């Protein structure tokens, strides 16, 4: 019996290769696996080159025949000596993010805007400075032409520069302020203000007439009839009734002496001229408190002569030949102009004619 078993065993082992025999699973293997014992049969078998090969071909253990065919034997790991230097690690390990189409569009738009701003700024800097006229170091005052022969060819007052620190403006009207509610608003008080203005004009030394508008302390216009009453001017009632409320004062420096002038708006120059002619001898004394400095002697009755300013007829009388004081007057449109010297009167009258011409051309 023993011989038969050995023969059977020998024949069995001859027909089944050893590498295939180790893959055969018997009941004893299941019992050993459940009890946790090591398999006595497989302990004597030659170990596999890889534990994964034990699964190959076994559908119960997740093996795959195809994988067994493609599996390669494990290679012996390469042993690197300790004295071999480690490979250098790159300094930059950041990963470049690819630029999307939107990002490219944003970059392009920003670049175009930047170039546009730089171009505009460069143009304004270079061409703006190139076209800017050079500033004059010194300022010159235009010379007044002979207005008596050519009243329309006059310098524009607004073109005359107003130097820094000047008391009054020569380009815009100034305010001649009085407190009509105060006790100082009497002839003596207003005469004092007129004298103070003369002193400032003399110090200022303007080359053109300086214009003033009479205002109260609240900058409200003062009507001429009210101003004449406060100053004590003795004007006929029919003359006052034909004069409007609007008027302006002018101060000019003529041969070192301040000369005053007044421009009155009239309602009807045709109706006022006969009244003026009737009261002509008394006109200097009627306006004396306003037009002449304190202490100046003015004749009660004066003799007038014909004058001319361009094409305008004027009337005048001499008050003081030494100081070249006179009483000159004339009409231009609906304005009655009165001055106290020939030169200052012509200067103010020429300015009025020019303003009327400019207003008529608008």
Short mmCIF file of N, CA and C in Angstrom, two decimals, residues 155-325:
data_model
loop_
_atom_site.label_atom_id
_atom_site.label_comp_id
_atom_site.label_asym_id
_atom_site.label_seq_id
_atom_site.Cartn_x
_atom_site.Cartn_y
_atom_site.Cartn_z
N UNK A 155 -8.03 154.23 -26.20
CA UNK A 155 -7.59 152.97 -25.59
C UNK A 155 -8.68 152.37 -24.73
N UNK A 156 -8.73 151.07 -24.70
CA UNK A 156 -9.72 150.37 -23.88
C UNK A 156 -9.24 150.36 -22.44
N UNK A 157 -10.04 150.92 -21.55
CA UNK A 157 -9.63 151.02 -20.15
C UNK A 157 -9.41 149.65 -19.55
N UNK A 158 -10.21 148.65 -19.99
CA UNK A 158 -10.08 147.31 -19.42
C UNK A 158 -8.76 146.65 -19.77
N UNK A 159 -8.04 147.20 -20.76
CA UNK A 159 -6.76 146.62 -21.12
C UNK A 159 -5.62 147.17 -20.28
N UNK A 160 -5.88 148.21 -19.50
CA UNK A 160 -4.84 148.79 -18.66
C UNK A 160 -4.68 147.92 -17.43
N UNK A 161 -3.46 147.42 -17.13
CA UNK A 161 -3.28 146.51 -15.99
C UNK A 161 -3.46 147.24 -14.67
N UNK A 162 -4.00 146.54 -13.69
CA UNK A 162 -4.14 147.07 -12.35
C UNK A 162 -3.01 146.50 -11.51
N UNK A 163 -2.02 147.33 -11.20
CA UNK A 163 -0.84 146.84 -10.49
C UNK A 163 -1.21 146.32 -9.12
N UNK A 164 -0.44 145.33 -8.66
CA UNK A 164 -0.67 144.76 -7.34
C UNK A 164 -0.44 145.83 -6.27
N UNK A 165 -1.37 145.89 -5.32
CA UNK A 165 -1.24 146.86 -4.25
C UNK A 165 -1.93 148.17 -4.51
N UNK A 166 -2.55 148.36 -5.68
CA UNK A 166 -3.26 149.60 -5.97
C UNK A 166 -4.49 149.69 -5.10
N UNK A 167 -4.80 150.92 -4.67
CA UNK A 167 -5.95 151.13 -3.78
C UNK A 167 -7.25 150.89 -4.53
N UNK A 168 -7.32 151.41 -5.77
CA UNK A 168 -8.55 151.30 -6.56
C UNK A 168 -8.26 150.59 -7.88
N UNK A 169 -9.31 150.05 -8.45
CA UNK A 169 -9.19 149.35 -9.73
C UNK A 169 -9.38 150.36 -10.86
N UNK A 170 -8.58 150.19 -11.91
CA UNK A 170 -8.75 151.02 -13.10
C UNK A 170 -9.50 150.27 -14.20
N UNK A 171 -9.80 148.99 -13.95
CA UNK A 171 -10.51 148.18 -14.95
C UNK A 171 -11.97 147.97 -14.61
N UNK A 172 -12.33 148.10 -13.33
CA UNK A 172 -13.71 147.89 -12.90
C UNK A 172 -14.15 149.05 -12.02
N UNK A 173 -15.45 149.31 -11.94
CA UNK A 173 -15.94 150.38 -11.07
C UNK A 173 -15.63 150.09 -9.60
N UNK A 174 -15.32 151.13 -8.87
CA UNK A 174 -15.10 151.04 -7.42
C UNK A 174 -16.33 151.58 -6.70
N UNK A 175 -16.43 151.26 -5.40
CA UNK A 175 -17.56 151.73 -4.60
C UNK A 175 -17.17 152.96 -3.78
N UNK A 176 -17.97 153.99 -3.93
CA UNK A 176 -17.86 155.19 -3.09
C UNK A 176 -18.99 155.08 -2.06
N UNK A 177 -18.64 154.61 -0.85
CA UNK A 177 -19.66 154.26 0.13
C UNK A 177 -19.91 155.39 1.11
N UNK A 178 -21.19 155.58 1.41
CA UNK A 178 -21.61 156.53 2.44
C UNK A 178 -22.72 155.87 3.27
N UNK A 179 -22.78 156.25 4.54
CA UNK A 179 -23.81 155.73 5.43
C UNK A 179 -24.96 156.73 5.44
N UNK A 180 -25.96 156.44 4.63
CA UNK A 180 -27.05 157.42 4.47
C UNK A 180 -27.91 157.54 5.72
N UNK A 181 -27.82 156.61 6.65
CA UNK A 181 -28.61 156.66 7.88
C UNK A 181 -27.84 157.30 9.03
N UNK A 182 -26.56 157.61 8.80
CA UNK A 182 -25.73 158.18 9.86
C UNK A 182 -25.77 159.70 9.82
N UNK A 183 -25.48 160.32 10.97
CA UNK A 183 -25.43 161.77 11.05
C UNK A 183 -24.26 162.32 10.24
N UNK A 184 -23.28 161.44 9.93
CA UNK A 184 -22.12 161.89 9.13
C UNK A 184 -22.47 162.05 7.66
N UNK A 185 -23.65 161.57 7.27
CA UNK A 185 -24.08 161.72 5.87
C UNK A 185 -24.65 163.11 5.67
N UNK A 186 -23.79 164.08 5.81
CA UNK A 186 -24.14 165.48 5.60
C UNK A 186 -23.12 166.08 4.66
N UNK A 187 -23.29 167.32 4.22
CA UNK A 187 -22.32 167.90 3.29
C UNK A 187 -20.88 167.83 3.78
N UNK A 188 -20.63 168.12 5.04
CA UNK A 188 -19.26 168.11 5.54
C UNK A 188 -18.68 166.70 5.53
N UNK A 189 -19.50 165.71 5.92
CA UNK A 189 -19.02 164.34 5.95
C UNK A 189 -18.70 163.81 4.55
N UNK A 190 -19.57 164.08 3.58
CA UNK A 190 -19.33 163.60 2.22
C UNK A 190 -18.15 164.33 1.58
N UNK A 191 -18.00 165.64 1.88
CA UNK A 191 -16.85 166.39 1.37
C UNK A 191 -15.56 165.79 1.91
N UNK A 192 -15.57 165.35 3.16
CA UNK A 192 -14.38 164.70 3.73
C UNK A 192 -14.04 163.41 2.99
N UNK A 193 -15.06 162.62 2.66
CA UNK A 193 -14.82 161.37 1.91
C UNK A 193 -14.27 161.68 0.53
N UNK A 194 -14.78 162.73 -0.11
CA UNK A 194 -14.28 163.13 -1.42
C UNK A 194 -12.81 163.54 -1.33
N UNK A 195 -12.44 164.28 -0.28
CA UNK A 195 -11.06 164.70 -0.10
C UNK A 195 -10.13 163.52 0.15
N UNK A 196 -10.59 162.52 0.94
CA UNK A 196 -9.78 161.33 1.18
C UNK A 196 -9.55 160.55 -0.12
N UNK A 197 -10.59 160.50 -0.95
CA UNK A 197 -10.45 159.81 -2.24
C UNK A 197 -9.44 160.53 -3.13
N UNK A 198 -9.45 161.88 -3.11
CA UNK A 198 -8.46 162.64 -3.86
C UNK A 198 -7.04 162.26 -3.45
N UNK A 199 -6.80 162.15 -2.15
CA UNK A 199 -5.46 161.82 -1.65
C UNK A 199 -5.02 160.44 -2.11
N UNK A 200 -5.91 159.49 -2.10
CA UNK A 200 -5.57 158.13 -2.53
C UNK A 200 -5.30 158.08 -4.03
N UNK A 201 -6.09 158.83 -4.79
CA UNK A 201 -5.87 158.87 -6.24
C UNK A 201 -4.51 159.51 -6.55
N UNK A 202 -4.15 160.55 -5.82
CA UNK A 202 -2.87 161.22 -6.03
C UNK A 202 -1.71 160.26 -5.73
N UNK A 203 -1.86 159.46 -4.69
CA UNK A 203 -0.81 158.48 -4.37
C UNK A 203 -0.77 157.37 -5.40
N UNK A 204 -1.91 156.97 -5.86
CA UNK A 204 -2.01 155.89 -6.85
C UNK A 204 -1.47 156.32 -8.22
N UNK A 205 -1.66 157.57 -8.57
CA UNK A 205 -1.18 158.14 -9.84
C UNK A 205 -1.64 157.33 -11.05
N UNK A 206 -2.94 157.18 -11.26
CA UNK A 206 -3.42 156.44 -12.45
C UNK A 206 -3.27 157.29 -13.71
N UNK A 207 -3.18 156.63 -14.81
CA UNK A 207 -3.09 157.33 -16.10
C UNK A 207 -4.42 157.40 -16.83
N UNK A 208 -5.46 156.82 -16.26
CA UNK A 208 -6.80 156.85 -16.84
C UNK A 208 -7.78 157.22 -15.73
N UNK A 209 -8.97 157.70 -16.06
CA UNK A 209 -9.95 158.02 -15.03
C UNK A 209 -10.36 156.79 -14.23
N UNK A 210 -10.53 156.97 -12.95
CA UNK A 210 -10.95 155.88 -12.05
C UNK A 210 -12.43 156.09 -11.75
N UNK A 211 -13.22 155.04 -12.03
CA UNK A 211 -14.68 155.15 -11.93
C UNK A 211 -15.17 154.68 -10.57
N UNK A 212 -16.19 155.39 -10.04
CA UNK A 212 -16.81 155.03 -8.76
C UNK A 212 -18.33 155.02 -8.91
N UNK A 213 -18.94 154.09 -8.20
CA UNK A 213 -20.40 154.03 -8.08
C UNK A 213 -20.74 154.29 -6.61
N UNK A 214 -21.69 155.20 -6.37
CA UNK A 214 -22.05 155.57 -5.00
C UNK A 214 -22.98 154.50 -4.43
N UNK A 215 -22.59 153.95 -3.28
CA UNK A 215 -23.36 152.89 -2.62
C UNK A 215 -23.48 153.20 -1.13
N UNK A 216 -24.53 152.63 -0.50
CA UNK A 216 -24.64 152.75 0.95
C UNK A 216 -23.81 151.64 1.60
N UNK A 217 -23.87 151.51 2.92
CA UNK A 217 -23.02 150.53 3.62
C UNK A 217 -23.45 149.10 3.32
N UNK A 218 -24.65 148.91 2.76
CA UNK A 218 -25.12 147.59 2.36
C UNK A 218 -24.92 147.34 0.86
N UNK A 219 -24.14 148.20 0.23
CA UNK A 219 -23.83 148.11 -1.20
C UNK A 219 -25.07 148.30 -2.09
N UNK A 220 -26.05 149.00 -1.59
CA UNK A 220 -27.22 149.34 -2.40
C UNK A 220 -26.96 150.66 -3.11
N UNK A 221 -27.39 150.78 -4.38
CA UNK A 221 -27.18 152.03 -5.12
C UNK A 221 -27.89 153.20 -4.44
N UNK A 222 -27.23 154.35 -4.47
CA UNK A 222 -27.81 155.59 -3.95
C UNK A 222 -28.24 156.44 -5.14
N UNK A 223 -29.50 156.81 -5.19
CA UNK A 223 -30.02 157.61 -6.31
C UNK A 223 -29.39 158.99 -6.29
N UNK A 224 -29.25 159.58 -7.48
CA UNK A 224 -28.61 160.89 -7.56
C UNK A 224 -29.39 161.95 -6.79
N UNK A 225 -30.71 161.91 -6.86
CA UNK A 225 -31.51 162.90 -6.13
C UNK A 225 -31.24 162.81 -4.63
N UNK A 226 -31.07 161.59 -4.10
CA UNK A 226 -30.76 161.40 -2.69
C UNK A 226 -29.35 161.89 -2.39
N UNK A 227 -28.42 161.57 -3.25
CA UNK A 227 -27.03 161.98 -3.06
C UNK A 227 -26.91 163.51 -3.12
N UNK A 228 -27.62 164.15 -4.06
CA UNK A 228 -27.59 165.61 -4.16
C UNK A 228 -28.17 166.27 -2.91
N UNK A 229 -29.20 165.66 -2.35
CA UNK A 229 -29.80 166.21 -1.13
C UNK A 229 -28.83 166.09 0.05
N UNK A 230 -28.20 164.93 0.22
CA UNK A 230 -27.27 164.73 1.33
C UNK A 230 -26.06 165.66 1.21
N UNK A 231 -25.61 165.92 -0.02
CA UNK A 231 -24.43 166.76 -0.24
C UNK A 231 -24.78 168.25 -0.24
N UNK A 232 -26.05 168.56 -0.32
CA UNK A 232 -26.48 169.97 -0.28
C UNK A 232 -26.36 170.68 -1.60
N UNK A 233 -26.49 169.95 -2.71
CA UNK A 233 -26.42 170.58 -4.03
C UNK A 233 -27.74 171.32 -4.29
N UNK A 234 -27.63 172.59 -4.75
CA UNK A 234 -28.80 173.42 -4.99
C UNK A 234 -29.18 173.37 -6.47
N UNK A 235 -29.79 172.27 -6.89
CA UNK A 235 -30.18 172.10 -8.28
C UNK A 235 -31.67 172.40 -8.44
N UNK A 236 -32.05 173.01 -9.56
CA UNK A 236 -33.48 173.30 -9.80
C UNK A 236 -34.30 172.01 -9.85
N UNK A 237 -35.53 172.12 -9.44
CA UNK A 237 -36.40 170.96 -9.40
C UNK A 237 -36.64 170.38 -10.79
N UNK A 238 -36.83 171.26 -11.79
CA UNK A 238 -37.08 170.75 -13.14
C UNK A 238 -35.86 170.04 -13.71
N UNK A 239 -34.68 170.46 -13.28
CA UNK A 239 -33.46 169.76 -13.71
C UNK A 239 -33.36 168.39 -13.05
N UNK A 240 -33.61 168.33 -11.75
CA UNK A 240 -33.55 167.05 -11.03
C UNK A 240 -34.58 166.06 -11.55
N UNK A 241 -35.76 166.58 -11.93
CA UNK A 241 -36.82 165.67 -12.37
C UNK A 241 -36.49 164.98 -13.69
N UNK A 242 -35.56 165.56 -14.46
CA UNK A 242 -35.22 164.97 -15.75
C UNK A 242 -33.92 164.15 -15.69
N UNK A 243 -33.39 163.94 -14.47
CA UNK A 243 -32.17 163.15 -14.28
C UNK A 243 -32.55 161.82 -13.63
N UNK A 244 -32.10 160.73 -14.21
CA UNK A 244 -32.38 159.40 -13.64
C UNK A 244 -31.57 159.17 -12.35
N UNK A 245 -31.84 158.05 -11.72
CA UNK A 245 -31.15 157.73 -10.46
C UNK A 245 -29.71 157.28 -10.69
N UNK A 246 -29.44 156.68 -11.84
CA UNK A 246 -28.09 156.13 -12.08
C UNK A 246 -27.10 157.25 -12.40
N UNK A 247 -25.91 157.18 -11.81
CA UNK A 247 -24.85 158.13 -12.09
C UNK A 247 -23.53 157.51 -11.63
N UNK A 248 -22.43 158.10 -12.05
CA UNK A 248 -21.10 157.61 -11.66
C UNK A 248 -20.14 158.78 -11.51
N UNK A 249 -19.16 158.62 -10.62
CA UNK A 249 -18.13 159.62 -10.37
C UNK A 249 -16.81 159.15 -10.96
N UNK A 250 -15.98 160.10 -11.41
CA UNK A 250 -14.66 159.80 -11.97
C UNK A 250 -13.62 160.70 -11.32
N UNK A 251 -12.44 160.11 -11.04
CA UNK A 251 -11.32 160.86 -10.49
C UNK A 251 -10.12 160.66 -11.42
N UNK A 252 -9.53 161.78 -11.87
CA UNK A 252 -8.38 161.73 -12.77
C UNK A 252 -7.25 162.56 -12.20
N UNK A 253 -6.02 162.14 -12.49
CA UNK A 253 -4.85 162.92 -12.08
C UNK A 253 -4.35 163.71 -13.29
N UNK A 254 -4.43 165.05 -13.19
CA UNK A 254 -4.08 165.92 -14.32
C UNK A 254 -3.07 166.96 -13.82
N UNK A 255 -1.85 166.86 -14.34
CA UNK A 255 -0.75 167.77 -13.96
C UNK A 255 -0.58 167.85 -12.45
N UNK A 256 -0.65 166.69 -11.79
CA UNK A 256 -0.42 166.63 -10.35
C UNK A 256 -1.62 166.99 -9.51
N UNK A 257 -2.73 167.39 -10.12
CA UNK A 257 -3.93 167.77 -9.38
C UNK A 257 -5.06 166.81 -9.75
N UNK A 258 -5.80 166.36 -8.73
CA UNK A 258 -6.91 165.44 -8.97
C UNK A 258 -8.11 166.23 -9.47
N UNK A 259 -8.64 165.81 -10.60
CA UNK A 259 -9.82 166.44 -11.19
C UNK A 259 -10.99 165.45 -11.13
N UNK A 260 -12.14 165.97 -10.75
CA UNK A 260 -13.33 165.13 -10.62
C UNK A 260 -14.27 165.34 -11.80
N UNK A 261 -15.10 164.33 -12.01
CA UNK A 261 -16.10 164.40 -13.08
C UNK A 261 -17.31 163.59 -12.65
N UNK A 262 -18.45 163.88 -13.28
CA UNK A 262 -19.68 163.14 -13.00
C UNK A 262 -20.40 162.88 -14.31
N UNK A 263 -21.00 161.68 -14.43
CA UNK A 263 -21.76 161.28 -15.61
C UNK A 263 -23.17 160.95 -15.13
N UNK A 264 -24.15 161.67 -15.66
CA UNK A 264 -25.54 161.52 -15.24
C UNK A 264 -26.35 160.90 -16.37
N UNK A 265 -27.19 159.94 -16.03
CA UNK A 265 -28.15 159.39 -16.99
C UNK A 265 -29.39 160.28 -16.98
N UNK A 266 -29.83 160.69 -18.15
CA UNK A 266 -30.98 161.59 -18.24
C UNK A 266 -32.14 160.88 -18.93
N UNK A 267 -33.32 161.34 -18.64
CA UNK A 267 -34.51 160.74 -19.22
C UNK A 267 -34.71 161.21 -20.66
N UNK A 268 -34.52 162.50 -20.89
CA UNK A 268 -34.72 163.07 -22.23
C UNK A 268 -33.74 164.23 -22.39
N UNK A 269 -32.65 163.97 -23.15
CA UNK A 269 -31.64 165.01 -23.31
C UNK A 269 -32.20 166.22 -24.06
N UNK A 270 -33.13 165.98 -24.97
CA UNK A 270 -33.73 167.09 -25.70
C UNK A 270 -34.48 168.02 -24.78
N UNK A 271 -35.14 167.49 -23.74
CA UNK A 271 -35.87 168.32 -22.79
C UNK A 271 -34.94 168.94 -21.76
N UNK A 272 -33.83 168.28 -21.46
CA UNK A 272 -32.93 168.77 -20.42
C UNK A 272 -32.00 169.87 -20.92
N UNK A 273 -31.61 169.85 -22.18
CA UNK A 273 -30.65 170.82 -22.69
C UNK A 273 -31.13 172.27 -22.52
N UNK A 274 -32.39 172.60 -22.79
CA UNK A 274 -32.85 173.99 -22.56
C UNK A 274 -32.77 174.39 -21.09
N UNK A 275 -33.04 173.43 -20.19
CA UNK A 275 -32.98 173.73 -18.75
C UNK A 275 -31.53 174.01 -18.35
N UNK A 276 -30.60 173.22 -18.90
CA UNK A 276 -29.18 173.42 -18.60
C UNK A 276 -28.73 174.77 -19.13
N UNK A 277 -29.13 175.11 -20.35
CA UNK A 277 -28.74 176.40 -20.94
C UNK A 277 -29.28 177.58 -20.13
N UNK A 278 -30.47 177.46 -19.61
CA UNK A 278 -31.08 178.53 -18.81
C UNK A 278 -30.32 178.75 -17.51
N UNK A 279 -29.81 177.67 -16.93
CA UNK A 279 -29.12 177.77 -15.64
C UNK A 279 -27.59 177.69 -15.80
N UNK A 280 -27.11 177.89 -17.01
CA UNK A 280 -25.69 177.68 -17.28
C UNK A 280 -24.76 178.54 -16.41
N UNK A 281 -24.95 179.84 -16.24
CA UNK A 281 -24.01 180.64 -15.43
C UNK A 281 -23.85 180.14 -14.00
N UNK A 282 -24.91 179.50 -13.47
CA UNK A 282 -24.86 179.05 -12.06
C UNK A 282 -24.41 177.59 -11.92
N UNK A 283 -24.15 176.93 -13.03
CA UNK A 283 -23.79 175.51 -12.95
C UNK A 283 -22.53 175.26 -12.11
N UNK A 284 -21.44 176.02 -12.23
CA UNK A 284 -20.26 175.75 -11.39
C UNK A 284 -20.56 175.84 -9.90
N UNK A 285 -21.32 176.81 -9.49
CA UNK A 285 -21.63 176.94 -8.06
C UNK A 285 -22.63 175.87 -7.61
N UNK A 286 -23.56 175.47 -8.50
CA UNK A 286 -24.51 174.40 -8.15
C UNK A 286 -23.78 173.08 -7.85
N UNK A 287 -22.78 172.73 -8.67
CA UNK A 287 -22.05 171.47 -8.51
C UNK A 287 -20.70 171.65 -7.77
N UNK A 288 -20.45 172.89 -7.29
CA UNK A 288 -19.15 173.18 -6.67
C UNK A 288 -18.80 172.30 -5.50
N UNK A 289 -19.77 172.00 -4.64
CA UNK A 289 -19.51 171.17 -3.45
C UNK A 289 -19.03 169.77 -3.84
N UNK A 290 -19.47 169.29 -4.98
CA UNK A 290 -19.13 167.95 -5.43
C UNK A 290 -17.85 167.92 -6.27
N UNK A 291 -17.68 168.89 -7.17
CA UNK A 291 -16.64 168.79 -8.19
C UNK A 291 -15.31 169.42 -7.80
N UNK A 292 -15.30 170.32 -6.83
CA UNK A 292 -14.05 171.01 -6.51
C UNK A 292 -13.64 170.72 -5.06
N UNK A 293 -12.35 170.81 -4.84
CA UNK A 293 -11.83 170.52 -3.50
C UNK A 293 -12.26 171.59 -2.51
N UNK A 294 -12.21 171.22 -1.25
CA UNK A 294 -12.61 172.14 -0.19
C UNK A 294 -11.69 173.37 -0.19
N UNK A 295 -12.30 174.55 -0.13
CA UNK A 295 -11.55 175.80 -0.13
C UNK A 295 -11.38 176.41 -1.50
N UNK A 296 -11.78 175.70 -2.56
CA UNK A 296 -11.65 176.25 -3.90
C UNK A 296 -12.74 177.31 -4.14
N UNK A 297 -12.31 178.45 -4.64
CA UNK A 297 -13.25 179.54 -4.93
C UNK A 297 -13.93 179.28 -6.27
N UNK A 298 -15.26 179.36 -6.29
CA UNK A 298 -16.04 179.12 -7.50
C UNK A 298 -16.93 180.35 -7.74
N UNK A 299 -16.92 180.89 -8.95
CA UNK A 299 -17.76 182.09 -9.20
C UNK A 299 -19.24 181.76 -9.14
N UNK A 300 -19.99 182.70 -8.63
CA UNK A 300 -21.44 182.51 -8.55
C UNK A 300 -22.06 182.55 -9.93
N UNK A 301 -21.52 183.38 -10.80
CA UNK A 301 -22.00 183.47 -12.18
C UNK A 301 -20.79 183.42 -13.11
N UNK A 302 -20.81 182.51 -14.03
CA UNK A 302 -19.67 182.29 -14.92
C UNK A 302 -20.09 182.47 -16.37
N UNK A 303 -19.11 182.83 -17.19
CA UNK A 303 -19.34 183.00 -18.62
C UNK A 303 -18.84 181.77 -19.36
N UNK A 304 -19.68 181.18 -20.18
CA UNK A 304 -19.34 179.94 -20.88
C UNK A 304 -18.97 180.21 -22.32
N UNK A 305 -18.19 179.28 -22.88
CA UNK A 305 -17.75 179.36 -24.26
C UNK A 305 -18.03 178.02 -24.96
N UNK A 306 -18.08 178.11 -26.28
CA UNK A 306 -18.29 176.90 -27.07
C UNK A 306 -17.00 176.09 -27.17
N UNK A 307 -17.16 174.81 -27.09
CA UNK A 307 -16.04 173.90 -27.28
C UNK A 307 -16.47 172.78 -28.22
N UNK A 308 -15.54 171.88 -28.51
CA UNK A 308 -15.85 170.77 -29.40
C UNK A 308 -15.04 169.56 -28.97
N UNK A 309 -15.64 168.43 -29.10
CA UNK A 309 -14.96 167.15 -28.85
C UNK A 309 -15.34 166.23 -30.01
N UNK A 310 -14.44 166.15 -30.99
CA UNK A 310 -14.80 165.40 -32.18
C UNK A 310 -15.95 166.09 -32.87
N UNK A 311 -17.06 165.39 -32.97
CA UNK A 311 -18.27 165.96 -33.58
C UNK A 311 -19.26 166.44 -32.52
N UNK A 312 -18.90 166.34 -31.23
CA UNK A 312 -19.80 166.73 -30.16
C UNK A 312 -19.54 168.17 -29.75
N UNK A 313 -20.62 168.92 -29.61
CA UNK A 313 -20.51 170.31 -29.13
C UNK A 313 -20.44 170.31 -27.61
N UNK A 314 -19.55 171.12 -27.06
CA UNK A 314 -19.38 171.21 -25.61
C UNK A 314 -19.43 172.67 -25.20
N UNK A 315 -19.57 172.88 -23.88
CA UNK A 315 -19.54 174.22 -23.31
C UNK A 315 -18.60 174.20 -22.11
N UNK A 316 -17.85 175.31 -21.93
CA UNK A 316 -16.89 175.33 -20.83
C UNK A 316 -16.71 176.74 -20.31
N UNK A 317 -16.18 176.84 -19.07
CA UNK A 317 -15.77 178.10 -18.46
C UNK A 317 -14.58 177.82 -17.58
N UNK A 318 -13.63 178.73 -17.52
CA UNK A 318 -12.44 178.57 -16.69
C UNK A 318 -12.74 178.98 -15.25
N UNK A 319 -12.26 178.15 -14.32
CA UNK A 319 -12.45 178.42 -12.90
C UNK A 319 -11.16 178.94 -12.29
N UNK A 320 -10.03 178.30 -12.54
CA UNK A 320 -8.73 178.71 -12.01
C UNK A 320 -7.68 178.36 -13.05
N UNK A 321 -7.13 179.38 -13.70
CA UNK A 321 -6.16 179.16 -14.77
C UNK A 321 -4.86 178.57 -14.23
N UNK A 322 -4.48 178.92 -13.01
CA UNK A 322 -3.23 178.42 -12.46
C UNK A 322 -3.25 176.91 -12.29
N UNK A 323 -4.34 176.39 -11.81
CA UNK A 323 -4.48 174.94 -11.62
C UNK A 323 -5.23 174.26 -12.74
N UNK A 324 -5.52 175.02 -13.80
CA UNK A 324 -6.22 174.51 -14.97
C UNK A 324 -7.58 173.91 -14.61
N UNK A 325 -8.25 174.54 -13.66
CA UNK A 325 -9.59 174.11 -13.30
C UNK A 325 -10.61 174.79 -14.20
#
